[in-house]
């Protein structure tokens, strides 16, 4: 089954074609994230306008491999009619203006070609990046016995860590999932982004913190800043990172007061922020894995691109646990349409275009509530 997927929930415009939820045929992404440097965050109206402009070129590029045939060059809609079985589209959660661009484009394609639409929950979709088989670069797939153990076995626990969400799920099979817990305030990506701004970095600060932390860890000084690890012992599968942000505000103000906020202390704070967030994410995921006898742990979402997080999961493989850790290549951790196509294959319900609507506040703790 070949699915054409569209993703426009935040500031990316993406389209991809995936076969049987596992084989990537083509993926195209355009992002307007660079535009927000001067504003320090995404401007929804600007994001939606850029997506309107990018949607058709992105779609056209994504369809290109389908249009080529030995006998003829197919027109885009003929290529969809001939080769595609369903159109998947992110219906939520996300920015309403952005979601509408993708949803209305999917409806137009469905109306013209008669193909069904599969509505997809963006947060849940992130974890399905782990099911892609033909992209091995930077993929983390590690068990006690061997590296590159690509087989996902069940039960599996799944940690989704994106800009707005930190969620833990239990999967009994690829299409049977239960929500275990999530963030009660700031998500992990949000904590990276907000603390990055406090340290003077620009929009989407996770990568900037990772960079500053890696520079610091190479030339560690004796000067010690220690930040809290919000483990929430009585809420094992919930997350709360707003206290970490408050602690960073306190440290930054104190360093400023003593005229000690410089590259070295910024590096040290970045290092501690990354250690704190990754310690919490790894500990809670492993606890869930242990409690539910999981044999795989899937990591996904933008924060899963973080090398220190991947390293900590790798180091967590103990002789005592029969657990394989899986994380997608970094390009499939951040927003893309490949995850949407994979998720649609495993979880989707094909619908008529009239039944599909954008749903900006779609919940991530339910798999039934997709449209
Ligand atoms: O999944 P994603 O692309 O978009 C959402 O659905 O939100 O995640 C974006 C988040 C941002 O908070 C960004 O700072 C974070 O992922 N991120 C990282 C890294 N790359 C992206 N956080 C830590 N380390 C990274 N290397
Ligand atoms: Zn996302």
XYZ file of C-alpha atoms and ligand atoms in Angstrom:
398
model
C 0.000 0.000 0.000
C 1.463 3.362 -1.061
C 0.516 6.433 0.968
C 1.081 10.064 0.014
C 1.340 12.068 3.259
C 1.158 15.799 3.996
C 2.378 17.495 7.180
C 1.879 21.200 7.995
C 1.202 21.326 11.742
C 3.862 23.881 12.756
C 6.390 25.710 10.550
C 7.303 22.871 8.165
C 5.607 22.058 4.874
C 6.277 18.412 4.102
C 5.115 15.683 1.748
C 6.279 12.080 1.469
C 5.470 8.785 -0.195
C 5.915 5.598 1.840
C 5.148 1.976 0.921
C 3.609 -0.396 3.508
C 4.531 1.848 6.447
C 8.176 0.841 6.192
C 9.757 1.795 2.855
C 10.464 5.429 2.112
C 10.041 6.311 -1.558
C 10.506 10.081 -1.348
C 10.348 12.849 1.256
C 10.418 16.629 0.788
C 10.466 19.290 3.536
C 10.422 23.097 3.402
C 10.789 25.047 6.628
C 10.190 28.677 7.512
C 11.943 28.334 10.914
C 14.861 30.560 9.863
C 12.401 33.462 9.411
C 11.609 33.672 13.136
C 15.072 34.519 14.444
C 14.209 38.187 14.820
C 10.918 37.474 16.639
C 12.321 34.786 18.974
C 9.504 32.329 18.183
C 7.109 31.119 15.510
C 4.591 33.660 14.214
C 1.527 31.530 13.272
C 0.224 33.890 10.595
C 3.634 34.050 8.903
C 4.042 30.250 9.138
C 0.671 29.642 7.465
C 1.374 32.120 4.649
C 4.742 30.478 3.949
C 3.073 27.048 3.955
C 0.490 28.248 1.449
C 3.333 29.306 -0.836
C 5.387 26.130 -0.309
C 2.644 23.489 -0.394
C 2.323 23.066 -4.170
C 6.096 23.088 -4.940
C 6.717 20.589 -2.092
C 3.916 18.334 -3.317
C 5.157 18.572 -6.870
C 8.702 17.553 -5.822
C 7.388 14.687 -3.667
C 5.397 13.258 -6.601
C 8.303 13.398 -9.019
C 9.469 9.741 -8.610
C 5.906 8.529 -9.301
C 5.632 10.513 -12.518
C 8.630 8.821 -14.112
C 7.865 5.636 -15.984
C 9.572 3.706 -18.749
C 6.700 4.431 -21.116
C 5.580 7.936 -20.257
C 5.838 10.921 -17.952
C 2.639 11.045 -15.924
C 0.923 14.268 -14.902
C 0.822 14.692 -11.070
C -2.840 13.756 -10.587
C -2.526 10.819 -12.990
C 0.485 9.625 -10.968
C -1.582 9.791 -7.763
C -4.538 8.009 -9.383
C -2.289 5.274 -10.719
C 0.161 4.701 -7.846
C -1.262 6.031 -4.565
C -3.796 4.170 -2.395
C -4.587 6.873 0.196
C -3.728 10.438 1.213
C -2.611 10.844 4.826
C -2.679 14.254 6.452
C -1.913 15.709 9.875
C -5.216 16.965 11.324
C -3.786 18.029 14.714
C -2.556 19.041 17.162
C -1.001 22.186 15.726
C -1.555 25.741 14.556
C -4.972 26.105 12.930
C -3.829 28.198 9.945
C -0.991 25.770 9.274
C -3.126 22.645 9.653
C -5.742 24.032 7.263
C -3.151 24.356 4.483
C -2.381 20.620 4.646
C -5.918 19.429 5.293
C -7.485 21.450 2.482
C -4.733 20.385 0.077
C -5.383 16.724 0.980
C -9.116 17.240 0.425
C -8.501 18.784 -2.992
C -6.360 15.802 -4.033
C -8.989 13.400 -2.684
C -11.802 15.197 -4.501
C -9.986 15.104 -7.826
C -8.593 11.558 -7.602
C -11.317 9.850 -5.536
C -8.708 8.532 -3.076
C -9.588 8.249 0.644
C -8.003 10.464 3.311
C -6.420 9.052 6.473
C -6.404 11.698 9.251
C -3.309 11.474 11.473
C -2.437 12.686 14.968
C 0.931 14.465 14.641
C 2.231 13.580 18.122
C 1.439 9.885 17.857
C 2.866 9.856 14.320
C 6.353 10.810 15.549
C 6.988 7.312 16.974
C 6.294 5.635 13.615
C 9.530 7.121 12.211
C 11.081 4.101 13.926
C 9.318 1.755 11.506
C 11.145 3.014 8.391
C 13.503 0.239 7.266
C 15.452 1.642 4.333
C 17.129 4.621 6.047
C 19.888 3.475 8.368
C 22.000 6.634 8.699
C 22.160 7.786 12.315
C 19.498 5.253 13.275
C 19.998 3.962 16.782
C 19.019 0.327 17.042
C 20.804 -1.343 19.842
C 20.260 -4.413 21.976
C 22.499 -6.234 24.425
C 23.371 -8.843 21.796
C 23.987 -6.662 18.783
C 23.992 -3.245 17.226
C 21.670 -2.703 14.209
C 19.046 -4.995 15.612
C 16.331 -3.349 13.530
C 13.456 -5.526 14.613
C 10.925 -3.796 16.851
C 9.486 -6.374 19.236
C 6.457 -5.982 21.507
C 5.450 -4.932 24.079
C 7.300 -1.678 23.408
C 7.397 1.603 25.299
C 7.498 4.772 23.233
C 8.791 8.177 24.320
C 7.683 11.070 22.090
C 9.653 14.234 22.838
C 8.845 17.172 20.587
C 8.559 20.947 20.961
C 5.123 20.896 22.563
C 4.816 17.301 23.806
C 6.507 14.799 26.075
C 4.446 11.611 26.060
C 4.973 7.994 27.055
C 3.024 5.162 25.416
C 2.859 1.399 25.676
C 2.488 -0.504 22.401
C 1.230 -4.081 22.487
C 1.574 -4.168 18.687
C 2.114 -1.481 16.003
C -1.612 -0.659 16.025
C -2.487 -1.049 19.699
C -1.279 1.714 21.970
C -2.042 3.010 25.432
C -1.026 6.404 26.755
C 0.928 6.110 30.025
C 1.584 9.762 30.854
C 2.792 13.102 29.594
C 3.822 16.593 30.443
C 1.892 18.518 33.056
C 3.488 21.851 32.107
C 6.489 22.503 29.826
C 7.460 19.750 27.385
C 11.117 18.695 27.034
C 11.537 20.576 23.729
C 9.875 23.630 25.239
C 12.292 23.435 28.198
C 15.240 23.324 25.778
C 13.802 26.249 23.785
C 12.914 28.456 26.775
C 16.191 27.905 28.627
C 18.097 28.425 25.353
C 16.509 31.871 25.060
C 17.555 32.649 28.661
C 21.139 31.806 27.634
C 20.879 34.132 24.620
C 20.379 31.522 21.893
C 17.891 31.911 19.087
C 14.642 30.210 18.183
C 14.455 26.357 18.427
C 17.267 26.245 20.952
C 17.606 22.479 21.508
C 20.360 22.206 18.952
C 22.114 25.337 20.306
C 22.098 23.913 23.851
C 23.473 20.617 22.549
C 26.275 22.457 20.737
C 27.175 24.679 23.736
C 27.032 21.663 26.083
C 29.340 19.589 23.895
C 31.891 22.424 23.777
C 31.715 22.724 27.554
C 32.009 18.993 28.235
C 35.263 18.903 26.230
C 36.909 21.545 28.468
C 35.063 21.070 31.764
C 35.970 23.546 34.514
C 35.819 23.087 38.270
C 33.149 25.775 38.630
C 30.003 23.792 39.361
C 26.359 24.642 38.561
C 23.878 21.985 39.575
C 20.289 22.028 38.330
C 17.359 19.944 39.633
C 16.181 16.678 38.054
C 12.347 16.767 38.149
C 11.682 13.025 38.562
C 8.169 13.397 40.142
C 8.410 10.109 42.095
C 4.661 9.930 42.761
C 3.838 10.484 39.054
C 6.265 8.062 37.374
C 5.055 8.627 33.791
C 4.306 12.353 33.942
C 6.827 15.088 33.242
C 7.297 18.635 34.516
C 10.096 20.871 33.290
C 8.816 24.306 34.330
C 10.791 24.149 37.627
C 13.971 23.592 35.642
C 13.306 26.785 33.683
C 12.792 28.695 36.982
C 16.078 27.298 38.323
C 17.872 28.472 35.163
C 16.332 31.966 35.530
C 17.717 32.057 39.079
C 21.209 30.942 37.978
C 21.319 33.381 35.045
C 20.255 36.315 37.252
C 22.833 35.420 39.886
C 25.610 35.067 37.281
C 24.610 38.410 35.756
C 24.646 40.058 39.176
C 28.179 38.807 39.782
C 29.219 39.631 36.203
C 29.989 35.972 35.604
C 27.691 35.254 32.678
C 30.239 34.397 29.988
C 30.869 31.674 27.402
C 32.208 29.307 30.050
C 29.242 29.620 32.438
C 26.782 29.556 29.525
C 28.413 26.310 28.362
C 28.187 24.915 31.861
C 24.517 25.826 32.190
C 23.785 24.345 28.757
C 25.517 21.141 29.840
C 23.494 20.926 33.065
C 20.198 21.703 31.296
C 20.861 18.887 28.835
C 21.927 16.508 31.639
C 18.815 17.296 33.677
C 16.337 16.844 30.814
C 17.985 13.703 29.445
C 18.353 12.105 32.917
C 14.595 12.462 33.466
C 13.623 11.201 29.998
C 15.860 8.120 30.190
C 14.920 7.191 33.761
C 11.161 7.393 33.201
C 11.276 5.501 29.903
C 13.347 2.694 31.428
C 11.041 2.517 34.429
C 8.056 2.068 32.102
C 9.976 -0.532 30.082
C 10.709 -2.487 33.221
C 7.198 -2.272 34.632
C 5.519 -3.409 31.407
C 8.188 -5.993 30.449
C 8.890 -4.115 27.230
C 11.423 -5.618 24.851
C 11.773 -2.433 22.757
C 11.964 1.257 23.662
C 11.183 3.692 20.819
C 12.373 7.285 21.039
C 11.076 9.962 18.661
C 10.286 13.672 18.173
C 12.677 16.610 17.709
C 14.454 16.121 21.063
C 15.253 12.512 20.090
C 17.810 14.011 17.663
C 19.849 14.995 20.742
C 23.101 13.023 20.733
C 23.497 13.005 24.511
C 19.998 11.553 24.935
C 20.792 8.835 22.389
C 24.107 8.139 24.115
C 22.436 7.823 27.534
C 19.884 5.368 26.175
C 22.733 3.413 24.603
C 24.609 3.323 27.912
C 21.449 2.188 29.690
C 21.506 -1.247 28.034
C 22.282 -3.567 30.935
C 22.949 -7.301 30.884
C 19.863 -7.616 33.075
C 17.431 -6.017 30.621
C 16.280 -7.639 27.441
C 15.610 -4.298 25.781
C 16.369 -2.973 22.297
C 16.550 0.819 21.983
C 15.303 2.360 18.728
C 15.615 5.963 17.548
C 15.086 7.220 13.979
C 17.749 9.070 11.957
C 17.872 12.714 13.127
C 16.130 13.927 9.944
C 13.061 11.877 10.903
C 13.023 13.044 14.531
C 11.984 16.595 13.668
C 8.755 17.251 11.741
C 8.363 15.474 8.407
C 5.653 13.712 6.405
C 7.275 10.255 6.483
C 6.065 9.709 10.059
C 2.544 10.705 8.961
C 2.518 8.115 6.170
C 3.857 5.352 8.463
C 1.352 6.139 11.212
C -1.510 6.211 8.704
C -0.528 2.743 7.496
C -0.590 1.203 10.995
C -3.335 3.178 12.750
C -5.361 4.905 10.075
C -8.991 4.814 9.117
C -9.557 5.825 5.477
C -12.369 8.393 5.209
C -14.205 10.391 2.600
C -12.835 13.954 2.328
C -16.120 15.340 3.738
C -15.416 13.640 7.083
C -11.949 15.152 7.627
C -11.339 18.367 9.562
C -8.380 20.188 11.095
C -8.339 19.722 14.876
C -5.753 22.061 16.474
C -6.288 20.841 20.050
C -6.379 17.113 19.224
C -5.362 15.173 22.318
C -2.288 12.945 22.337
C -3.630 10.542 24.950
C -6.259 9.056 22.663
C -5.933 7.036 19.492
C -9.660 6.864 18.801
C -10.221 10.592 18.583
C -8.553 11.169 15.207
C -11.094 13.289 13.396
O 9.174 17.326 16.674
P 9.581 18.707 16.410
O 10.391 18.979 15.164
O 8.376 19.684 16.342
C 7.252 19.587 17.160
O 6.387 18.754 16.840
O 7.232 20.341 18.130
O 10.392 19.162 17.701
C 10.964 20.431 17.815
C 11.698 20.480 19.133
C 12.192 21.884 19.475
O 11.840 22.151 20.808
C 13.700 21.765 19.295
O 14.432 22.666 20.126
C 13.941 20.337 19.686
O 12.854 19.623 19.110
N 15.208 19.817 19.153
C 16.234 19.425 19.943
C 17.277 19.059 19.069
N 16.837 19.226 17.782
C 15.558 19.693 17.854
N 16.342 19.369 21.280
C 17.511 18.926 21.788
N 18.571 18.562 21.019
C 18.492 18.602 19.656
N 19.537 18.246 18.909
Zn 6.470 17.290 15.767
